[in-house]
Amino acid sequence: MAFWRRLARRASGEWGLVLLSLLAAVAVVLSAGHVALVALLWLVFIAALLRRPKEVKDETHVIADSPEEALDLDALGAGFDALDMPILVVGADEAVLFQNQAAEKAFGVIPPLTDLSARVRSPGILDMVRETIATGRVNQIEHSERLPSELVYVVRVARTVIDAAGRTTVYVISYRDISQARRIDRMRSDFVANASHELRTPLASLRGFIETLQGPARNDPKAQERFLGIMLEQATRMSRLVDDLLSLSRLELKAHIAPADEIDLVPLISHVCDALGPLARDLDVAITVSPPPGPVIVQGDRDELIEVFENLVENACKYGQEGKRVEITLSGGGSDPAEVSVRDHGPGIPAEHVPRITERFYRVNVEASRSKKGTGLGLAIVKHILTRHRARLIVRSTLGEGTVFTVRF
Ligand code: ADP
């Protein structure tokens, strides 16, 4: 039945034409004297008329005129409002009949019956909607917007019949936001490219030295000793990088589990200073600690917190070496939020780099970092650990005066 109803509806706009053709056919047949055939044609015509919908209207206007059909659109709208993706419903004449709340938020209010092309500027989307209106086929395209921020949508259009009588055909345009997935994809591929690049450099150097040892330096014990020393350095660099990568992936696995142990930061910081004592002495940097009188207790994971402060104090010694002093201040505890600041008196970090220094493999100066045995992952690890600890990293730097990294729990 539904099929016949749809057929009758589709044909309804063309009945004028059919009637004229039939009359012409009758005139021709009559003149030829085929009475039986005339009677049959009339029967077919009358049967078709009986099947014809009572009101013949433009499909898009049926919605506004009949209360039951308006109800259908309301029901459809209530359903679409529950979705968090923008949805536009248009008629066969490309007039916007409905927009859900998410579409209102994304594109602003579109007055009913506005022509789609007045609000949707993308020729790709308009062509796609027109094709679906013409053919009834579901279509989708990817559409990106640059302003106010970069957004990528999969825009899909599908035809649907919304009233019980099967008379109202509308076209539903949905916008699926895939920006976040795209960003993650890009980050992942950047990360793999960076990690491979970082590993490729020491690997190439190891290969080069192995070939030299097998060839020209085969009988040169002095060169062999020197090359083996460099090879050990490169292999150590690779294992540092792999350790940092593993550390990051372990942290990612438990990112949502908050640590529960009670840790006093005062002895923990003094442990970090002891561990970094030899490095500070080599670099000729003096580390001083100013603890409060009592303990500074936080909820945390001891090993991870040691990793955070080792990274910050090591960076302060390495990159702030020329300031010759690194000062660690602890405060808070009890009801006040705990805070640890690591201050160096080095060259500082130019303001444009500060927001990015916690990104993986981001370095202000790649050569300086490599020469100081950096992997470019230290602050990314710090940021991950602090996120898990519900703590923040605040960076303040003044060129020529130094940098303060503050951890606020
Ligand atoms: P790396 O392994 O290169 O040290 P990090 O993630 O620890 O990587 O640090 C990223 C970059 O931030 C470093 O390469 C360096 O350029 C900059 N940086 C970090 N700490 C300091 C600091 N105290 N003073 C100046 N620059 C710093």
Coordinates of C-alpha atoms and ligand atoms in Angstrom, one line a residue:
M1 CA 0.0 0.0 0.0
A2 CA 2.8 2.4 1.0
F3 CA 4.3 1.8 -2.5
W4 CA 1.0 2.8 -4.2
R5 CA 0.5 5.8 -2.0
R6 CA 4.1 7.0 -2.8
L7 CA 3.5 6.3 -6.5
A8 CA 0.2 8.3 -6.5
R9 CA 1.9 11.1 -4.5
R10 CA 4.8 11.3 -6.9
A11 CA 2.5 11.4 -9.9
S12 CA 0.1 14.0 -8.4
G13 CA 2.1 16.9 -9.7
E14 CA 1.8 15.6 -13.3
W15 CA -1.9 14.8 -13.5
G16 CA -2.7 17.9 -15.6
L17 CA -0.3 16.6 -18.2
V18 CA -1.7 13.0 -17.9
L19 CA -5.3 14.3 -18.4
L20 CA -4.4 16.2 -21.5
S21 CA -2.6 13.3 -22.9
L22 CA -5.5 11.0 -22.2
L23 CA -8.0 13.3 -23.8
A24 CA -5.8 13.5 -26.9
A25 CA -5.5 9.7 -26.9
V26 CA -9.3 9.4 -26.6
A27 CA -9.8 11.8 -29.5
V28 CA -7.4 9.8 -31.7
V29 CA -8.9 6.4 -30.7
L30 CA -12.5 7.6 -31.1
S31 CA -11.8 8.8 -34.5
A32 CA -10.4 5.3 -35.2
G33 CA -13.6 3.7 -33.8
H34 CA -12.0 1.5 -31.1
V35 CA -14.7 1.9 -28.4
A36 CA -13.5 -0.9 -26.2
L37 CA -10.1 0.6 -25.9
V38 CA -11.6 4.1 -25.1
A39 CA -13.6 2.5 -22.3
L40 CA -10.5 0.8 -20.9
L41 CA -8.5 4.1 -20.9
W42 CA -11.3 5.9 -19.1
L43 CA -11.4 3.1 -16.5
V44 CA -7.6 3.4 -15.9
F45 CA -7.9 7.2 -15.6
I46 CA -10.8 7.1 -13.1
A47 CA -8.9 4.5 -10.9
A48 CA -5.9 6.7 -10.9
L49 CA -7.9 9.7 -9.8
L50 CA -9.4 7.7 -6.9
R51 CA -5.9 6.9 -5.7
R52 CA -4.8 10.5 -6.0
P53 CA -4.1 12.4 -2.6
K54 CA -7.0 14.7 -1.7
E55 CA -4.8 17.8 -1.6
V56 CA -2.2 18.4 -4.2
K57 CA 0.4 20.7 -2.7
D58 CA 4.0 21.5 -3.0
E59 CA 5.6 18.9 -0.6
T60 CA 7.3 21.6 1.5
H61 CA 4.1 23.5 2.2
V62 CA 2.1 20.5 3.3
I63 CA 4.0 20.6 6.6
A64 CA 2.8 24.1 7.5
D65 CA -0.8 23.6 6.4
S66 CA -2.0 20.5 8.2
P67 CA -1.9 20.2 12.0
E68 CA -1.2 16.4 11.9
E69 CA 1.7 16.9 9.6
A70 CA 3.0 19.9 11.7
L71 CA 2.9 17.5 14.6
D72 CA 5.1 15.1 12.7
L73 CA 7.7 17.8 12.2
D74 CA 7.5 18.7 15.9
A75 CA 8.1 15.1 16.9
L76 CA 11.0 14.9 14.4
G77 CA 12.3 18.2 15.9
A78 CA 12.1 17.0 19.5
G79 CA 14.1 13.9 18.5
F80 CA 16.7 16.0 16.6
D81 CA 17.0 18.4 19.5
A82 CA 18.1 15.5 21.7
L83 CA 21.1 14.9 19.4
D84 CA 24.4 16.9 19.9
M85 CA 25.2 17.1 16.2
P86 CA 23.8 20.0 14.1
I87 CA 20.8 18.9 11.9
L88 CA 19.0 20.9 9.2
V89 CA 15.8 19.7 7.6
V90 CA 15.1 21.1 4.1
G91 CA 12.2 20.7 1.7
A92 CA 12.4 19.7 -1.9
D93 CA 12.6 23.4 -2.8
E94 CA 15.8 23.8 -0.6
A95 CA 13.9 25.9 2.0
V96 CA 15.1 25.2 5.6
L97 CA 12.1 23.8 7.5
F98 CA 13.9 23.1 10.8
Q99 CA 17.2 23.3 12.6
N100 CA 17.9 21.6 15.9
Q101 CA 19.5 23.3 18.9
A102 CA 23.0 22.1 18.0
A103 CA 22.6 23.7 14.6
E104 CA 21.4 26.9 16.2
K105 CA 24.5 26.9 18.4
A106 CA 26.8 26.1 15.5
F107 CA 25.4 28.3 12.7
G108 CA 23.1 30.8 14.5
V109 CA 19.3 31.0 14.1
I110 CA 18.0 30.3 10.6
P111 CA 14.5 31.7 10.1
P112 CA 12.0 29.1 8.8
L113 CA 11.8 28.8 5.0
T114 CA 15.1 30.5 4.5
D115 CA 16.7 29.3 1.3
L116 CA 19.5 26.9 2.2
S117 CA 21.9 28.6 -0.2
A118 CA 21.4 31.9 1.8
R119 CA 23.0 30.3 4.9
V120 CA 25.2 27.4 3.6
R121 CA 27.9 28.9 1.4
S122 CA 29.8 25.7 0.6
P123 CA 29.2 24.8 -3.0
G124 CA 30.1 21.2 -2.2
I125 CA 27.3 20.9 0.3
L126 CA 24.7 22.7 -1.9
D127 CA 25.5 20.4 -4.9
M128 CA 25.3 17.4 -2.7
V129 CA 21.9 18.4 -1.3
R130 CA 20.6 19.1 -4.9
E131 CA 21.8 15.7 -6.0
T132 CA 19.9 14.0 -3.2
I133 CA 16.8 16.0 -3.9
A134 CA 17.0 15.0 -7.6
T135 CA 17.9 11.3 -7.1
G136 CA 16.9 10.4 -3.6
R137 CA 20.3 8.9 -3.0
V138 CA 22.1 9.4 0.4
N139 CA 25.2 11.5 0.0
Q140 CA 28.0 12.7 2.2
I141 CA 31.1 14.9 1.9
E142 CA 33.8 16.2 4.2
H143 CA 33.7 19.9 4.9
S144 CA 36.1 22.0 6.8
E145 CA 35.7 25.5 8.3
R146 CA 38.6 27.7 9.2
L147 CA 36.8 30.4 11.3
P148 CA 36.3 31.0 14.2
S149 CA 38.4 27.8 14.7
E150 CA 39.3 24.9 12.5
L151 CA 36.5 22.4 12.3
V152 CA 36.1 19.4 10.1
Y153 CA 32.6 17.9 9.5
V154 CA 31.3 14.9 7.7
V155 CA 28.1 16.4 6.2
R156 CA 25.5 13.8 5.1
V157 CA 22.1 14.3 3.5
A158 CA 19.4 11.7 3.3
R159 CA 15.8 11.8 2.1
T160 CA 13.1 10.8 4.5
V161 CA 9.2 10.7 4.6
I162 CA 7.9 12.1 7.8
D163 CA 4.1 12.0 7.9
A164 CA 2.1 8.9 8.5
A165 CA 0.4 9.2 5.1
G166 CA 3.8 9.1 3.5
R167 CA 3.2 12.4 1.7
T168 CA 5.9 14.7 3.1
T169 CA 9.4 14.2 1.8
V170 CA 12.1 16.1 3.6
Y171 CA 15.9 16.1 3.4
V172 CA 17.9 15.7 6.6
I173 CA 21.4 17.3 6.6
S174 CA 23.5 16.2 9.5
Y175 CA 26.9 17.6 10.5
R176 CA 29.2 15.1 12.3
D177 CA 32.2 16.9 13.9
I178 CA 35.4 14.9 13.3
S179 CA 37.8 17.7 14.2
Q180 CA 38.9 16.0 17.4
A181 CA 39.6 12.7 15.7
R182 CA 41.5 14.5 13.0
R183 CA 43.7 16.3 15.6
I184 CA 44.4 13.0 17.3
D185 CA 45.3 11.4 14.0
R186 CA 47.7 14.3 13.2
M187 CA 49.3 14.2 16.6
R188 CA 49.8 10.4 16.3
S189 CA 51.4 10.6 12.9
D190 CA 53.6 13.6 14.0
F191 CA 54.6 11.6 17.1
V192 CA 55.6 8.5 15.1
A193 CA 57.5 10.7 12.6
N194 CA 59.3 12.5 15.4
A195 CA 60.1 9.4 17.3
S196 CA 61.5 7.6 14.2
H197 CA 63.5 10.7 13.3
E198 CA 65.0 10.9 16.8
L199 CA 66.0 7.2 16.7
R200 CA 67.2 7.3 13.1
T201 CA 69.9 9.8 13.8
P202 CA 71.9 7.8 16.4
L203 CA 71.2 4.6 14.4
A204 CA 72.7 6.1 11.3
S205 CA 75.7 7.2 13.3
L206 CA 76.1 3.7 14.8
R207 CA 76.0 2.1 11.4
G208 CA 78.5 4.5 10.0
F209 CA 81.0 3.7 12.8
I210 CA 80.4 -0.1 12.5
E211 CA 81.2 0.1 8.8
T212 CA 84.4 2.2 9.6
L213 CA 85.5 -0.3 12.2
Q214 CA 85.0 -3.2 9.8
G215 CA 86.8 -1.3 7.0
P216 CA 89.3 1.6 7.2
A217 CA 89.8 1.4 11.0
R218 CA 90.2 -2.3 11.2
N219 CA 93.8 -2.1 12.2
D220 CA 93.8 1.2 14.0
P221 CA 93.4 0.6 17.8
K222 CA 93.4 4.3 18.6
A223 CA 90.5 5.1 16.2
Q224 CA 88.7 2.0 17.4
E225 CA 88.7 3.2 21.0
R226 CA 87.5 6.7 20.1
F227 CA 84.7 5.3 17.8
L228 CA 83.6 2.8 20.4
G229 CA 83.3 5.7 22.9
I230 CA 81.0 7.6 20.5
M231 CA 79.0 4.5 19.7
L232 CA 78.4 3.9 23.4
E233 CA 77.1 7.5 23.7
Q234 CA 74.8 7.1 20.7
A235 CA 73.5 3.8 22.1
T236 CA 72.9 5.5 25.5
R237 CA 71.0 8.3 23.7
M238 CA 68.8 5.7 22.0
S239 CA 68.0 3.9 25.2
R240 CA 67.2 7.2 27.0
L241 CA 64.7 8.0 24.2
V242 CA 63.1 4.5 24.4
D243 CA 62.9 4.8 28.2
D244 CA 61.1 8.2 27.8
L245 CA 58.8 6.8 25.2
L246 CA 57.9 3.8 27.4
S247 CA 57.4 6.2 30.3
L248 CA 54.9 8.3 28.3
S249 CA 53.0 5.3 27.1
R250 CA 52.8 3.9 30.6
L251 CA 51.5 7.2 31.8
E252 CA 48.9 7.4 29.1
L253 CA 47.6 4.0 30.2
K254 CA 46.9 5.1 33.7
A255 CA 46.0 8.8 32.9
H256 CA 42.5 8.5 34.5
I257 CA 43.5 6.8 37.7
A258 CA 44.3 9.4 40.4
P259 CA 47.2 8.3 42.6
A260 CA 46.2 7.8 46.3
D261 CA 49.4 7.6 48.4
E262 CA 50.1 10.4 50.9
I263 CA 53.5 11.9 50.1
D264 CA 55.5 14.4 52.0
L265 CA 57.3 16.6 49.4
V266 CA 60.0 17.9 51.7
P267 CA 62.0 14.6 51.9
L268 CA 61.1 13.9 48.3
I269 CA 62.7 17.1 47.1
S270 CA 65.8 16.6 49.2
H271 CA 66.1 13.1 47.7
V272 CA 65.9 14.6 44.2
C273 CA 68.7 17.2 45.1
D274 CA 70.9 14.4 46.4
A275 CA 70.4 12.4 43.2
L276 CA 71.2 15.4 41.0
G277 CA 74.2 16.5 43.2
P278 CA 76.9 15.1 40.9
L279 CA 75.3 16.7 37.7
A280 CA 75.0 20.1 39.5
R281 CA 78.7 19.8 40.6
D282 CA 79.8 19.0 37.0
L283 CA 77.9 22.0 35.7
D284 CA 79.1 24.2 38.5
V285 CA 75.5 25.0 39.7
A286 CA 74.5 25.3 43.4
I287 CA 71.1 24.0 44.3
T288 CA 69.4 25.5 47.4
V289 CA 66.1 24.3 49.0
S290 CA 63.8 26.5 51.2
P291 CA 61.3 24.1 52.9
P292 CA 58.5 25.3 55.2
P293 CA 58.8 24.3 58.9
G294 CA 56.2 21.4 58.6
P295 CA 55.6 18.7 56.1
V296 CA 54.0 19.4 52.7
I297 CA 51.7 16.5 52.1
V298 CA 50.1 15.7 48.7
Q299 CA 48.2 12.7 47.3
G300 CA 50.5 11.2 44.7
D301 CA 52.8 8.5 43.4
R302 CA 56.3 8.8 44.8
D303 CA 58.2 7.5 41.8
E304 CA 56.3 9.8 39.4
L305 CA 56.8 12.9 41.6
I306 CA 60.5 12.1 41.8
E307 CA 60.5 12.0 37.9
V308 CA 58.7 15.4 37.8
F309 CA 61.1 17.2 40.1
E310 CA 64.2 15.5 38.6
N311 CA 63.2 16.7 35.2
L312 CA 62.6 20.3 36.4
V313 CA 65.7 20.5 38.5
E314 CA 67.9 18.9 35.8
N315 CA 66.5 21.3 33.1
A316 CA 67.2 24.2 35.5
C317 CA 70.8 23.1 35.9
K318 CA 71.3 22.3 32.2
Y319 CA 69.6 25.2 30.6
G320 CA 70.2 27.7 33.4
Q321 CA 73.8 26.7 33.9
E322 CA 75.2 30.2 33.3
G323 CA 73.1 31.5 36.3
K324 CA 75.0 29.1 38.5
R325 CA 72.1 28.9 41.1
V326 CA 69.0 26.9 41.2
E327 CA 66.5 27.7 44.0
I328 CA 63.7 25.3 45.1
T329 CA 60.9 26.7 47.2
L330 CA 58.2 24.6 48.9
S331 CA 55.1 26.1 50.4
G332 CA 51.5 25.1 51.4
G333 CA 50.6 21.9 53.1
G334 CA 47.7 21.6 55.6
S335 CA 44.7 23.5 54.2
D336 CA 46.7 25.5 51.7
P337 CA 47.5 24.1 48.3
A338 CA 51.0 22.7 48.1
E339 CA 53.4 24.4 45.7
V340 CA 56.9 23.7 44.5
S341 CA 58.9 26.3 42.5
V342 CA 62.2 25.6 40.7
R343 CA 63.9 28.9 39.7
D344 CA 67.0 29.2 37.6
H345 CA 68.9 32.4 36.6
G346 CA 69.7 31.3 33.0
P347 CA 68.9 32.9 29.7
G348 CA 65.1 32.3 30.0
I349 CA 62.7 31.1 27.4
P350 CA 61.3 33.4 24.7
A351 CA 57.6 34.1 25.3
E352 CA 56.5 32.5 22.0
H353 CA 58.0 29.1 22.9
V354 CA 56.6 29.0 26.5
P355 CA 53.1 27.6 25.5
R356 CA 54.6 24.8 23.5
I357 CA 57.5 23.5 25.6
T358 CA 55.4 20.7 27.1
E359 CA 54.6 19.3 23.7
R360 CA 56.4 16.1 22.8
F361 CA 59.8 16.7 21.0
Y362 CA 59.4 20.5 21.2
R363 CA 62.7 22.2 22.0
V364 CA 63.6 25.9 21.9
N365 CA 66.9 24.9 20.4
V366 CA 67.3 21.4 19.1
E367 CA 71.1 21.4 19.0
A368 CA 71.4 22.8 22.6
S369 CA 69.0 20.1 23.8
R370 CA 70.8 17.3 22.0
S371 CA 74.2 18.5 23.3
K372 CA 72.7 18.4 26.8
K373 CA 71.5 14.8 26.4
G374 CA 67.9 16.0 26.0
T375 CA 65.2 13.9 24.3
G376 CA 62.6 16.6 24.0
L377 CA 60.2 14.5 26.1
G378 CA 61.0 15.5 29.6
L379 CA 58.4 18.3 30.0
A380 CA 55.8 16.2 28.1
I381 CA 56.3 13.5 30.8
V382 CA 56.1 16.1 33.6
K383 CA 52.8 17.4 32.1
H384 CA 51.3 13.9 31.9
I385 CA 52.2 13.1 35.5
L386 CA 50.9 16.4 36.8
T387 CA 47.6 15.9 34.9
R388 CA 47.2 12.5 36.6
H389 CA 48.0 14.2 40.0
R390 CA 45.4 17.0 39.3
A391 CA 48.2 19.5 39.5
R392 CA 49.2 22.4 37.2
L393 CA 52.5 23.4 35.8
I394 CA 53.0 27.2 35.6
V395 CA 55.9 28.6 33.6
R396 CA 57.2 32.2 34.1
S397 CA 60.3 33.3 32.2
T398 CA 62.0 36.6 31.7
L399 CA 64.7 36.8 29.0
G400 CA 68.1 37.3 30.5
E401 CA 66.8 36.7 34.0
G402 CA 65.8 33.1 34.1
T403 CA 62.8 30.8 34.4
V404 CA 60.5 29.6 37.2
F405 CA 58.6 26.4 36.9
T406 CA 55.9 26.1 39.5
V407 CA 54.0 22.9 40.3
R408 CA 50.7 23.7 42.1
F409 CA 48.8 20.8 43.6
Ligands
ADP1 P1 64.8 18.2 26.7 O1 64.9 16.7 26.8 O2 65.2 18.8 25.4 O3 65.4 18.9 27.9 P2 62.3 19.0 27.8 O4 60.9 18.6 27.4 O5 62.7 18.7 29.2 O6 63.2 18.4 26.7 O7 62.4 20.6 27.6 C1 61.9 21.1 26.4 C2 62.7 22.4 26.0 O8 62.3 23.4 26.9 C3 64.2 22.2 26.1 O9 64.7 21.7 24.9 C4 64.6 23.6 26.3 O10 64.7 24.3 25.1 C5 63.4 24.3 27.1 N1 63.7 24.4 28.5 C6 63.3 23.5 29.5 N2 63.6 24.0 30.7 C7 64.3 25.1 30.5 C8 64.9 26.1 31.4 N3 64.9 25.9 32.7 N4 65.5 27.2 30.9 C9 65.4 27.4 29.5 N5 64.9 26.5 28.6 C10 64.3 25.4 29.1

